[in-house]
PDB file of C-alpha atoms in Angstrom:
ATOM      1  CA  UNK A   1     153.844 124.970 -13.663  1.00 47.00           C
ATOM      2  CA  UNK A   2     150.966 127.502 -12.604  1.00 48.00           C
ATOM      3  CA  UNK A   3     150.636 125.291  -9.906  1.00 47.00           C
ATOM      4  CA  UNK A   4     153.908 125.615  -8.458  1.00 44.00           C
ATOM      5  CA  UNK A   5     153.976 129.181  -8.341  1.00 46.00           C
ATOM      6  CA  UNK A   6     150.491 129.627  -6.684  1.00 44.00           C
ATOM      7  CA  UNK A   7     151.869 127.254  -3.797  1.00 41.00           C
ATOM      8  CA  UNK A   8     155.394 129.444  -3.786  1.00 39.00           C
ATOM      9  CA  UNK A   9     153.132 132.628  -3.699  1.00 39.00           C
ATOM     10  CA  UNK A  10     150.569 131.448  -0.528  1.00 40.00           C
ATOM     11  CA  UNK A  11     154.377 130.132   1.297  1.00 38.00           C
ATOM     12  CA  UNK A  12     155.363 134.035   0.469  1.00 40.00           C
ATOM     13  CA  UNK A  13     151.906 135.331   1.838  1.00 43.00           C
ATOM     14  CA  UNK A  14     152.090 133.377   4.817  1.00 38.00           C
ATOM     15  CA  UNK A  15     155.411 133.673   5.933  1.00 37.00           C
ATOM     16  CA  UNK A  16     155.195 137.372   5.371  1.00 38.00           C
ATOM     17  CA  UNK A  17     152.249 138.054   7.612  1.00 39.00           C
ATOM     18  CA  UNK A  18     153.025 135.386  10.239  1.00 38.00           C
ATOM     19  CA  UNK A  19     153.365 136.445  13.220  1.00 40.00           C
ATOM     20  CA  UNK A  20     157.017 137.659  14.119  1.00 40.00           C
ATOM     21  CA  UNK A  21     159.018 135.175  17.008  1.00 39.00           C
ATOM     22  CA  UNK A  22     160.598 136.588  19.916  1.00 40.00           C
ATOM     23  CA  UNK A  23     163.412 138.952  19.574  1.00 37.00           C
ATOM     24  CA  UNK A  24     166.111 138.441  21.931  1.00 42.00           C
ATOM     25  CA  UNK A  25     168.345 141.185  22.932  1.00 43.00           C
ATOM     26  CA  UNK A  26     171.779 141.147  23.618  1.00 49.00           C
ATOM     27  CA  UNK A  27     172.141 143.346  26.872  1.00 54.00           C
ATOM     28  CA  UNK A  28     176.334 142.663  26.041  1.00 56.00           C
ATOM     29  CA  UNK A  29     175.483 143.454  22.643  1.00 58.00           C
ATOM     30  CA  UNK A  30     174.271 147.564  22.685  1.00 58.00           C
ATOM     31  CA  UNK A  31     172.131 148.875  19.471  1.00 77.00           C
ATOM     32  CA  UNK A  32     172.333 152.092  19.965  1.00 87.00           C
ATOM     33  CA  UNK A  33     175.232 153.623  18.458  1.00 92.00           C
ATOM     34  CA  UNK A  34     176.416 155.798  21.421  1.00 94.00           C
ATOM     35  CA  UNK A  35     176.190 152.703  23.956  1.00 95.00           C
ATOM     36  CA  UNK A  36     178.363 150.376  21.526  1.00 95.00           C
ATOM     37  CA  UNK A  37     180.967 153.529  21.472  1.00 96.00           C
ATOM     38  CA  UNK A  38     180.943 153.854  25.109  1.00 97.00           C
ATOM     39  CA  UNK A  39     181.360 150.121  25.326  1.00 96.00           C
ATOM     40  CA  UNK A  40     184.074 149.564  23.060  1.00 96.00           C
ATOM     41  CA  UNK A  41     185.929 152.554  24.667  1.00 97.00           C
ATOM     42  CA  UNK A  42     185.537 151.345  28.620  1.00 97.00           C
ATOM     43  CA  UNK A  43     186.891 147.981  27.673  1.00 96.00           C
ATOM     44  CA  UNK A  44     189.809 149.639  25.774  1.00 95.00           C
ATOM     45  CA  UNK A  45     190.677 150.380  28.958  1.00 95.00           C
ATOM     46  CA  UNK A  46     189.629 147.659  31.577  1.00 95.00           C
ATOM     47  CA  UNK A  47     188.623 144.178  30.206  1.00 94.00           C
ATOM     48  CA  UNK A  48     185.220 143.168  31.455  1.00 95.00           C
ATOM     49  CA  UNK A  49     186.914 141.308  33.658  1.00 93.00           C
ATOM     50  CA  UNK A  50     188.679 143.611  35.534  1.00 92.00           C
ATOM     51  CA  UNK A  51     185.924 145.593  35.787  1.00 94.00           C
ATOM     52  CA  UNK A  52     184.046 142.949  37.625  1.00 94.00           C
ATOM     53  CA  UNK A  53     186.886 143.161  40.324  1.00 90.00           C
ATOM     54  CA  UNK A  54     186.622 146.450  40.749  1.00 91.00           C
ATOM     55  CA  UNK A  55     182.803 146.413  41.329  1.00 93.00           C
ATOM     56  CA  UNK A  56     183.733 143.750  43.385  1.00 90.00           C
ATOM     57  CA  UNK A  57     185.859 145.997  45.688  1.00 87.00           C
ATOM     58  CA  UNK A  58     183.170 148.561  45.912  1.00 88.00           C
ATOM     59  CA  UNK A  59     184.255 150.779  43.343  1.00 91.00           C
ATOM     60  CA  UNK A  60     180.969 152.871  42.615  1.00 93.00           C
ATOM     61  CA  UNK A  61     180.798 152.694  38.912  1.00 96.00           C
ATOM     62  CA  UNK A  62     178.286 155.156  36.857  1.00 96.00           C
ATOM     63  CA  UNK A  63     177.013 153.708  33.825  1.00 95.00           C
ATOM     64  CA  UNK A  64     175.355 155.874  30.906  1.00 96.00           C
ATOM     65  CA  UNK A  65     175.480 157.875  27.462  1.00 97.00           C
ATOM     66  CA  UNK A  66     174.942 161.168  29.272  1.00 97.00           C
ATOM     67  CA  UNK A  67     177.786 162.047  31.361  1.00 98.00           C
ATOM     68  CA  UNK A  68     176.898 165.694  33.563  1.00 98.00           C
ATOM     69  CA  UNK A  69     178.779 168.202  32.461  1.00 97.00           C
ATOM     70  CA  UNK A  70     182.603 167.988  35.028  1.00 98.00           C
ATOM     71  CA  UNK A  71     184.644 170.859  33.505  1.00 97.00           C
ATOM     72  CA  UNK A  72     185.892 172.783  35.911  1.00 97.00           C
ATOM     73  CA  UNK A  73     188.881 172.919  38.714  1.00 97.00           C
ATOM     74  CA  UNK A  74     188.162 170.921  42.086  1.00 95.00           C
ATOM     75  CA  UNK A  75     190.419 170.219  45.384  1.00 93.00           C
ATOM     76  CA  UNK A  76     190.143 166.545  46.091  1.00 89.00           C
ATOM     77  CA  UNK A  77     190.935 166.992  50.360  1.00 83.00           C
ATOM     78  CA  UNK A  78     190.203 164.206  52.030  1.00 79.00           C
ATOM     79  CA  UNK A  79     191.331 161.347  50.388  1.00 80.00           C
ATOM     80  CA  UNK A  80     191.544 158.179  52.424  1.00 80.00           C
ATOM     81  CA  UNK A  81     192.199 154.697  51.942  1.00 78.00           C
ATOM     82  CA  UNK A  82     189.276 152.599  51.974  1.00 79.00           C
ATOM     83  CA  UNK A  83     190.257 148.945  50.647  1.00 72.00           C
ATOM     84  CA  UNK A  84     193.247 147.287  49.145  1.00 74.00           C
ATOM     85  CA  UNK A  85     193.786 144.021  47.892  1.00 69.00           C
ATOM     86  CA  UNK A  86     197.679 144.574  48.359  1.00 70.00           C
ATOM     87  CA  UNK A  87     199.486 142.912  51.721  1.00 73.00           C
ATOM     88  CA  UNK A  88     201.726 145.618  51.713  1.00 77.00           C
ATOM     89  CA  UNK A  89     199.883 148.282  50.551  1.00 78.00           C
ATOM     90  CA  UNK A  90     198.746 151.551  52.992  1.00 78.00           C
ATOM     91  CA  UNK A  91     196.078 150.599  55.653  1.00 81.00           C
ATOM     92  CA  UNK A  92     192.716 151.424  55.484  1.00 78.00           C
ATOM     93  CA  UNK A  93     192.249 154.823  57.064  1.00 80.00           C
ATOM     94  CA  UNK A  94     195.141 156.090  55.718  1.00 82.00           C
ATOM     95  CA  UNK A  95     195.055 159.766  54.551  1.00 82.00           C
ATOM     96  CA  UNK A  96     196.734 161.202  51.776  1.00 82.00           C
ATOM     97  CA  UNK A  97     197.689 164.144  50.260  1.00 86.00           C
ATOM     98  CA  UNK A  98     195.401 166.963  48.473  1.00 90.00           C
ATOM     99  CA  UNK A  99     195.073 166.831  44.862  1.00 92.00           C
ATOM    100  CA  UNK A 100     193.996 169.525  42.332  1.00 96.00           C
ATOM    101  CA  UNK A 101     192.031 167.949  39.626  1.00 95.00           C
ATOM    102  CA  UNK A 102     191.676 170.292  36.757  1.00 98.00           C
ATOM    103  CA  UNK A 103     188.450 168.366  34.172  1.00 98.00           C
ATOM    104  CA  UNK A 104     188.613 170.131  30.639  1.00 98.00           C
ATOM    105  CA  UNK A 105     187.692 169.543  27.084  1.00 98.00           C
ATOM    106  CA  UNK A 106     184.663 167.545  27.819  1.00 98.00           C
ATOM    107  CA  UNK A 107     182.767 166.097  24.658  1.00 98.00           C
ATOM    108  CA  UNK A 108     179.982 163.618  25.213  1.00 97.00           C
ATOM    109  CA  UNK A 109     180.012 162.571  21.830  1.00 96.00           C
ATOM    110  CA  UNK A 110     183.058 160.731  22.156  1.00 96.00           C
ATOM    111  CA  UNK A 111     183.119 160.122  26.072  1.00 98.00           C
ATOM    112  CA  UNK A 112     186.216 161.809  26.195  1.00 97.00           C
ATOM    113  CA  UNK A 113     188.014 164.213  28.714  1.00 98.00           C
ATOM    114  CA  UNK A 114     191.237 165.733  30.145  1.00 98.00           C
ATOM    115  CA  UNK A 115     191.725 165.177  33.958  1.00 97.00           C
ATOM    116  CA  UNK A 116     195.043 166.959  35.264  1.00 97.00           C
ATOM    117  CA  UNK A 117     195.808 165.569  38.798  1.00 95.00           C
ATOM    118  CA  UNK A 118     198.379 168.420  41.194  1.00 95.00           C
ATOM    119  CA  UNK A 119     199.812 167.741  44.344  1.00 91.00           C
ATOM    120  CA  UNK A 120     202.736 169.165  46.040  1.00 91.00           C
ATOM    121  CA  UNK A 121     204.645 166.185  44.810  1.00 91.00           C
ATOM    122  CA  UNK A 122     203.428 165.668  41.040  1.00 90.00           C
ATOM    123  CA  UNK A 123     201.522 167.033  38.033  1.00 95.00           C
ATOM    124  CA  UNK A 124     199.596 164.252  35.750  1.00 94.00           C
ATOM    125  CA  UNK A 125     197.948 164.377  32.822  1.00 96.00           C
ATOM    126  CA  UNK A 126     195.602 162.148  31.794  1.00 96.00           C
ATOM    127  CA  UNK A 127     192.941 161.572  28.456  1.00 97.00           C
ATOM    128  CA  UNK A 128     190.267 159.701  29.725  1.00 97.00           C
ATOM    129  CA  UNK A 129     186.899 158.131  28.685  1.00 98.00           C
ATOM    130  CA  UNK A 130     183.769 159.687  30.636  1.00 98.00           C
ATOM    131  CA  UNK A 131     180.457 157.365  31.385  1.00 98.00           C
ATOM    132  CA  UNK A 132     177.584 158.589  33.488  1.00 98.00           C
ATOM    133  CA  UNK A 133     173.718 160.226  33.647  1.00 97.00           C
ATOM    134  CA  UNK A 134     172.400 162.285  35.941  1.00 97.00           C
ATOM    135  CA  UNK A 135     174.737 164.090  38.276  1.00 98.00           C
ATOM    136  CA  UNK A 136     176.616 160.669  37.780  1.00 98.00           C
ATOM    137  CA  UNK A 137     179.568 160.356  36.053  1.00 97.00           C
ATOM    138  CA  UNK A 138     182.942 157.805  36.403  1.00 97.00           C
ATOM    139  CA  UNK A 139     186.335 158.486  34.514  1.00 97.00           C
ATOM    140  CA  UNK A 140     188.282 155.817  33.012  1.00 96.00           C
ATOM    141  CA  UNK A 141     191.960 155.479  31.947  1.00 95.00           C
ATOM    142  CA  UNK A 142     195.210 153.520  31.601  1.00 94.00           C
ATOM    143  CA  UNK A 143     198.059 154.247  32.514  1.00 89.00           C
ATOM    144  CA  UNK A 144     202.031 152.672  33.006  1.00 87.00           C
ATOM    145  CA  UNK A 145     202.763 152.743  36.789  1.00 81.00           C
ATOM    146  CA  UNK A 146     206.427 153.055  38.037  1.00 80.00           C
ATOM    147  CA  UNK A 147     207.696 151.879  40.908  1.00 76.00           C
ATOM    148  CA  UNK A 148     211.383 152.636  40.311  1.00 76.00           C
ATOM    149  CA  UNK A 149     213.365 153.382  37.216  1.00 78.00           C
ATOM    150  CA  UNK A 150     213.121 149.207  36.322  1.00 81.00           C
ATOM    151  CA  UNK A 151     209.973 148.274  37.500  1.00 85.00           C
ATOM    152  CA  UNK A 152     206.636 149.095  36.194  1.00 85.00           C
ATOM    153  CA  UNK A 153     202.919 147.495  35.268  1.00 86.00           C
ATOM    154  CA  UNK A 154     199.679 148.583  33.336  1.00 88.00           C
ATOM    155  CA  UNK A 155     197.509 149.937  35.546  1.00 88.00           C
ATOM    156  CA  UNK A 156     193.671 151.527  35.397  1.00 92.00           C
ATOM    157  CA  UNK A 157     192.620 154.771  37.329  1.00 90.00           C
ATOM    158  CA  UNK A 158     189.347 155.355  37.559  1.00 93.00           C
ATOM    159  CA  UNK A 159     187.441 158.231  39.522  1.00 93.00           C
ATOM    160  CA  UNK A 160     183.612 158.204  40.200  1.00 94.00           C
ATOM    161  CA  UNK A 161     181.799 160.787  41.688  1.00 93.00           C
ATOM    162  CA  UNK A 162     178.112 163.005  41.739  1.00 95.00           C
ATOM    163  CA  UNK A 163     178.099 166.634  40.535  1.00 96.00           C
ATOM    164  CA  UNK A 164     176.013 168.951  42.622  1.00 95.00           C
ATOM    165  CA  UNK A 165     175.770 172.525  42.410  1.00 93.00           C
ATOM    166  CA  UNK A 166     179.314 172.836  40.616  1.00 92.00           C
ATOM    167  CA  UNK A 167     181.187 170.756  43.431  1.00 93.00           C
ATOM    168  CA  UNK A 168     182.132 167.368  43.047  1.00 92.00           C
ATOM    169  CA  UNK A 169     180.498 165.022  46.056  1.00 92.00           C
ATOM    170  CA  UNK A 170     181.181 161.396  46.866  1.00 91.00           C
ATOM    171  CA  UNK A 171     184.244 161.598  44.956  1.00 91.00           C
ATOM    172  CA  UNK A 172     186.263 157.968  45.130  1.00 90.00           C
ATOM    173  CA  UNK A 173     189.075 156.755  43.070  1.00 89.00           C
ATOM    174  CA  UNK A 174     191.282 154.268  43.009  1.00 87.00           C
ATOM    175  CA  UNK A 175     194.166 152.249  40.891  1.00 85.00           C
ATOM    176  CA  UNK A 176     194.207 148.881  39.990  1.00 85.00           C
ATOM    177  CA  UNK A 177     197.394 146.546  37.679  1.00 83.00           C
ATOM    178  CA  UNK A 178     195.954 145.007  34.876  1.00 75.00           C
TER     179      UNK A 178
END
């Protein structure tokens, strides 16, 4: 019997100070606790799929736990459209109208944030999720779009931009249907 445990205790002894294997990581699969947040909350609102589109379109997308700080009142002026993957939609080049975007109640600990959108025509309000590092940042949110009092679809807005010296720069957004 003596026997049997020496040979279970060298087993124990070895396979405690073997050498450890390779670790694989998961780069889908985030550790850190703020990353797996962030992750679960951006594909709450556009499935991974979608969001390859989008990249795929040339929507700059800003990745990242550490959003700059956006709060603040802006005047989006010269908005244009750049791309469409609509027949019928507005051409490229198309300009359209100025929009107040009012960014409040920041908190990077949940990656969330108010974005109120003003033009002559409408006011929005939106809750949306906040990614980003650096002077970085992209908003995220979904929303029902209307096209007439019977027709509607899911859609995602998204807005990604730079912060610089209190102004937003490089400031694109766009809408897609999910």
């Amino acid at each position: 019997m003596e026997k049997i445990s020496y040979f279970f205790l060298a087993v124990s002894i070895l396979l405690l100070t073997a050498c450890p294997g390779e670790v694989i990581i998961n780069p889908d699969d985030p550790k850190d606790p703020k990353e797996a947040l962030l992750k679960q909350k951006v594909e709450a609102v556009v499935s991974p799929d979608l969001m390859k589109a989008i990249k795929g379109m040339g929507m700059p997308i800003h990745d990242g736990t550490n959003p700059p700080n956006i709060e603040g009142k802006y005047l989006a002026d010269d908005q244009t459209m750049k791309k469409s993957n609509f027949e019928d939609d507005d051409p490229p080049g198309t300009k359209y109208e100025e929009e107040v975007l009012t960014i409040s109640g920041q908190n990077n600990d949940n990656f969330t944030v108010t974005l109120k959108s003003e033009t002559n025509t409408y006011t929005q309000t939106f809750s949306m999720v906040i990614s980003g590092s650096g002077d970085k940042f992209t908003l995220y949110t979904s929303s029902k779009i209307f096209f007439d009092e019977d027709a509607s679809v899911n859609g995602v807005i998204l807005y990604s931009g730079t912060i610089k010296d209190g102004e937003l720069h490089d400031l694109h957004n766009c809408l897609f249907i999910s």
